[in-house]
Amino acid sequence: MVKFLGRRLAASAFMIAIAATIVFFSVHLLPGDPVLILLGEQGAADAEVVARLRAQLNLDAPLYQQYLDWLGGLFSGDLGKSLQTGLPVAEEVLRRIPRSLELIVAGLAFAILLGIPMGVVAARRRAAPAGLAVSAVAVAGFSAPVFVTGILLVIVFSLWLGILPSSGYVAFGADPLGHLAAGLMPALTIGINFMGVVTRMTRASLTEVLRRDFVRAARARGLSHRAAIRRHALPNALVPVVAILGVRAGNLLGGTVIIESLFDWPGLSSLLVSACFARDYPMIQGALLAIFVLFAFISLVADLIQSFIDPRMRTGR
Amino acid sequence: MRSMTAKLVRHAQGRNLALVVVSPYLALIAIMAVLPEAIAPYDPLAIDASNILAPPTSTHLLGTDEIGRDILSRIIYGARVSLGVALAAVAVACLLGVPLGVATSYLGGRLENAIMRAVDVFVSLPEIFVAIVVLAFLGGDLPTLVFTIGLLYFPQFAKVAHGMTASIRSREHVLAAVSLGAGPVWIIWREILPNMRSVIIVQASFTLSFAMLLEAGLSFLGLGVTPPQPSWGQMVGTLKDYLFTNPWPVVFPSLALFLTILAVNILGDWLQDRLNPELGG
């Protein structure tokens, strides 16, 4: 187990290193000069001012030097300062990570708690009305763009029923109930979208497992159909479901972009979007890097859970 | 007429139910994308200043937007962007990915390993973030949008093509052809590509729905096509701000997106069942 953990952590570190490199070079290769954007047309007319700011932002060094400086800063937790506010990027990024993570965890919990039972129903009654209905809900869930689901929720819960705020963020420390009320719809939106994926995977995987001999053997020993599913078929069927959840971690994170924008939730993705519009290069780099680290973290957790339920993974292939 | 109805009903009872339901809808969307002039009641840019954010009426069947443009006409014209960008992006992804996957399989050794490792990393990366950064800087004209989305999805095609090539190459009839002296080009053209066609078609249909979702999301954020050219995602993104004044206008482009992606997904499932019944549940 320790060996597996070590190997998996090394893989994550490798992925983050690649991501950091890609982030740095992609942001620097894109067109547009941050100095000229910062100064505006008037300021850019003065060559001396331009040169001074360029030196101040370390943009006059050769690209490889900037890259090494950036990597060096990474290790000491320094991601530079925002061009807009002048505040450290690392602080802002760290403040926002828990807000995005919170939505993802809550959405995922919803998706799993509802998606797995729905998948079981769909697999057991494939041709019955209940099974077909569940499958239809699942396909609808992941076919709807997240903003469509989100807007539907806003229309129902804010416009018609008037019981939930349509957007905004309230700090948990300031008002715990208000925080939950504000976060409920964004989390639900992620959850509904992902529930479809979980349901379909569970259905496909369980259908396959139910055909295997060990399930028939369990039935032959006198276990009820229900017990055979719960004790024997389902644990085996869930292994590929967890694997898919790990692979789809990217989609889960990607969904937060739209959701944070729709619900004015000040998380990582909305930081990235606003930094892009403001051409705030250090902030773009910091936010992108944090997103990739979060992504690596989610896939790592998915792999660990998978190795927990499937001992074969620990020994390696 | 009667026999045709009977035939349709018989089809509907079998496994083709999905196709019977979905294909007329997709045909309608395709007509909207190809010939919007022929069916749109108004110019999508024409402003009716006496009707701002109007609910559905007999003059504007689906209402009007925040500056008085006809929603129905904008949805009809928007089909071209929403469907067209996704289709073109899938074509780009397929034309880049399949040759790469097949060629990599013939490279062998370390290079093959390295390329496929890189492909694996790119397949799992959250593509929307990369797209946001690229489009925020390059701007959202149509070719940029198509190539950005296409480049983000080509590793998936490379992965599938690579896996299929490896498995087809080890089949006995291919080994037999090789031992009779067939070269790689002949094998790829006559054995590998025809045998992976069905898998690639299914992959393309699922990628189409992902590409539509991505385009819609980017346009929703204001990073897709430049206004005033309409796309469904962009319409939703703009009209959501007027949700509390009048929720009607935002509902229709949302519905168009949802139903179209749903239809593409159902079509994908049907193709999967039809072409590769051994894969997937």
Short mmCIF file of C-alpha atoms in Angstrom, two decimals, chain A residues 16-187:
data_model
loop_
_atom_site.label_atom_id
_atom_site.label_comp_id
_atom_site.label_asym_id
_atom_site.label_seq_id
_atom_site.Cartn_x
_atom_site.Cartn_y
_atom_site.Cartn_z
CA ILE A 16 1.71 19.01 -11.77
CA ALA A 17 5.24 19.74 -12.99
CA ILE A 18 4.10 19.29 -16.60
CA ALA A 19 1.03 21.42 -15.92
CA ALA A 20 3.16 24.19 -14.39
CA THR A 21 5.37 24.22 -17.46
CA ILE A 22 2.45 24.24 -19.88
CA VAL A 23 0.76 27.01 -17.87
CA PHE A 24 3.84 29.20 -17.91
CA PHE A 25 4.64 28.87 -21.58
CA SER A 26 1.06 29.01 -22.84
CA VAL A 27 0.41 32.25 -20.99
CA HIS A 28 3.68 33.76 -22.23
CA LEU A 29 3.23 32.65 -25.82
CA LEU A 30 -0.21 34.20 -26.15
CA PRO A 31 -0.38 37.50 -27.99
CA GLY A 32 -0.83 40.79 -26.12
CA ASP A 33 1.75 42.69 -24.07
CA PRO A 34 0.71 43.01 -20.40
CA VAL A 35 2.74 46.20 -19.97
CA LEU A 36 0.95 48.00 -22.78
CA ILE A 37 -2.41 46.79 -21.48
CA LEU A 38 -1.57 47.94 -17.96
CA LEU A 39 -0.46 51.39 -19.04
CA GLY A 40 -3.12 52.04 -21.63
CA GLU A 41 -2.49 54.02 -24.83
CA GLN A 42 -1.26 57.20 -23.18
CA GLY A 43 1.19 55.59 -20.77
CA ALA A 44 2.61 53.35 -23.47
CA ALA A 45 3.76 56.40 -25.45
CA ASP A 46 6.55 57.02 -22.92
CA ALA A 47 9.31 54.48 -23.66
CA GLU A 48 11.02 55.06 -20.33
CA VAL A 49 7.91 54.28 -18.29
CA VAL A 50 7.34 51.15 -20.35
CA ALA A 51 10.91 49.97 -19.75
CA ARG A 52 10.70 50.64 -16.03
CA LEU A 53 7.48 48.70 -15.60
CA ARG A 54 8.83 45.88 -17.75
CA ALA A 55 11.85 45.58 -15.46
CA GLN A 56 9.63 45.81 -12.40
CA LEU A 57 7.50 42.90 -13.63
CA ASN A 58 10.61 40.90 -14.56
CA LEU A 59 9.42 40.81 -18.18
CA ASP A 60 12.74 42.07 -19.60
CA ALA A 61 14.60 38.88 -18.61
CA PRO A 62 14.96 36.10 -21.21
CA LEU A 63 12.05 33.65 -21.24
CA TYR A 64 14.00 30.72 -19.70
CA GLN A 65 15.14 33.02 -16.87
CA GLN A 66 11.53 34.07 -16.21
CA TYR A 67 10.54 30.40 -16.25
CA LEU A 68 13.22 29.45 -13.71
CA ASP A 69 12.27 32.43 -11.51
CA TRP A 70 8.64 31.39 -11.65
CA LEU A 71 9.47 27.77 -10.72
CA GLY A 72 11.71 29.04 -7.90
CA GLY A 73 8.85 31.19 -6.65
CA LEU A 74 6.53 28.18 -6.76
CA PHE A 75 8.67 26.27 -4.30
CA SER A 76 8.68 29.15 -1.83
CA GLY A 77 4.93 29.66 -2.25
CA ASP A 78 5.34 32.90 -4.18
CA LEU A 79 3.20 33.16 -7.30
CA GLY A 80 3.88 36.84 -7.90
CA LYS A 81 1.59 39.81 -7.42
CA SER A 82 -1.66 40.58 -9.19
CA LEU A 83 -1.32 43.26 -11.87
CA GLN A 84 -4.75 44.60 -10.95
CA THR A 85 -4.63 44.80 -7.18
CA GLY A 86 -0.93 44.40 -6.38
CA LEU A 87 -1.81 41.76 -3.79
CA PRO A 88 -0.03 38.37 -3.69
CA VAL A 89 -1.58 35.88 -6.13
CA ALA A 90 -0.97 32.92 -3.80
CA GLU A 91 -3.13 34.46 -1.06
CA GLU A 92 -6.08 35.07 -3.38
CA VAL A 93 -5.80 31.59 -4.90
CA LEU A 94 -5.63 29.92 -1.49
CA ARG A 95 -8.68 31.86 -0.33
CA ARG A 96 -10.68 30.58 -3.30
CA ILE A 97 -9.67 26.90 -3.41
CA PRO A 98 -11.94 25.82 -0.52
CA ARG A 99 -14.92 27.63 -2.10
CA SER A 100 -14.62 25.67 -5.35
CA LEU A 101 -13.77 22.43 -3.58
CA GLU A 102 -16.85 22.83 -1.41
CA LEU A 103 -19.17 22.96 -4.44
CA ILE A 104 -17.46 19.98 -6.02
CA VAL A 105 -17.60 17.80 -2.90
CA ALA A 106 -21.25 18.65 -2.20
CA GLY A 107 -22.22 18.08 -5.85
CA LEU A 108 -20.33 14.80 -5.99
CA ALA A 109 -21.96 13.58 -2.77
CA PHE A 110 -25.39 14.34 -4.23
CA ALA A 111 -24.49 12.62 -7.51
CA ILE A 112 -23.27 9.47 -5.76
CA LEU A 113 -26.05 9.21 -3.18
CA LEU A 114 -28.71 9.49 -5.88
CA GLY A 115 -26.89 8.12 -8.90
CA ILE A 116 -25.88 4.72 -7.54
CA PRO A 117 -29.37 3.66 -6.32
CA MET A 118 -30.81 4.94 -9.60
CA GLY A 119 -28.23 2.94 -11.53
CA VAL A 120 -29.17 -0.19 -9.55
CA VAL A 121 -32.85 0.31 -10.39
CA ALA A 122 -32.00 0.87 -14.05
CA ALA A 123 -29.88 -2.28 -14.19
CA ARG A 124 -32.37 -4.53 -12.38
CA ARG A 125 -35.39 -3.37 -14.37
CA ARG A 126 -33.86 -2.57 -17.72
CA ALA A 127 -37.05 -2.99 -19.72
CA ALA A 128 -39.59 -2.00 -17.03
CA PRO A 129 -41.06 1.52 -16.89
CA ALA A 130 -39.08 2.34 -13.72
CA GLY A 131 -35.77 1.40 -15.31
CA LEU A 132 -36.51 3.28 -18.52
CA ALA A 133 -37.62 6.35 -16.59
CA VAL A 134 -34.42 6.35 -14.55
CA SER A 135 -32.30 5.96 -17.68
CA ALA A 136 -34.17 8.85 -19.30
CA VAL A 137 -33.56 11.09 -16.28
CA ALA A 138 -29.87 10.17 -16.41
CA VAL A 139 -29.47 11.03 -20.09
CA ALA A 140 -31.37 14.28 -19.57
CA GLY A 141 -29.13 15.09 -16.58
CA PHE A 142 -25.89 15.07 -18.49
CA SER A 143 -27.34 16.35 -21.77
CA ALA A 144 -28.45 19.62 -20.20
CA PRO A 145 -25.65 22.20 -20.21
CA VAL A 146 -24.94 23.11 -16.58
CA PHE A 147 -26.19 26.65 -17.10
CA VAL A 148 -29.52 25.34 -18.37
CA THR A 149 -29.94 23.21 -15.24
CA GLY A 150 -28.84 26.14 -13.10
CA ILE A 151 -31.25 28.61 -14.73
CA LEU A 152 -34.09 26.12 -14.33
CA LEU A 153 -33.30 25.85 -10.61
CA VAL A 154 -33.18 29.64 -10.30
CA ILE A 155 -36.56 29.98 -12.01
CA VAL A 156 -38.12 27.40 -9.69
CA PHE A 157 -36.47 28.19 -6.35
CA SER A 158 -35.82 31.93 -6.60
CA LEU A 159 -38.39 33.27 -9.03
CA TRP A 160 -41.43 31.11 -8.29
CA LEU A 161 -40.94 29.81 -4.77
CA GLY A 162 -38.67 32.62 -3.61
CA ILE A 163 -36.95 30.43 -1.02
CA LEU A 164 -33.33 30.52 -2.23
CA PRO A 165 -31.11 33.47 -3.25
CA SER A 166 -30.50 33.48 -7.02
CA SER A 167 -26.80 34.29 -6.71
CA GLY A 168 -24.08 35.58 -4.46
CA TYR A 169 -21.76 34.29 -1.78
CA VAL A 170 -21.98 34.51 2.01
CA ALA A 171 -18.99 33.55 4.14
CA PHE A 172 -19.66 30.56 6.40
CA GLY A 173 -18.20 32.38 9.39
CA ALA A 174 -20.50 35.38 8.92
CA ASP A 175 -23.77 33.50 8.42
CA PRO A 176 -23.67 29.67 8.33
CA LEU A 177 -27.30 29.27 7.19
CA GLY A 178 -26.98 31.97 4.56
CA HIS A 179 -23.81 30.26 3.33
CA LEU A 180 -25.63 26.95 2.86
CA ALA A 181 -28.61 28.64 1.19
CA ALA A 182 -26.31 30.41 -1.26
CA GLY A 183 -24.33 27.26 -2.00
CA LEU A 184 -27.25 24.85 -2.34
CA MET A 185 -28.26 25.63 -5.92
CA PRO A 186 -24.71 25.75 -7.36
CA ALA A 187 -23.91 22.42 -5.67
#
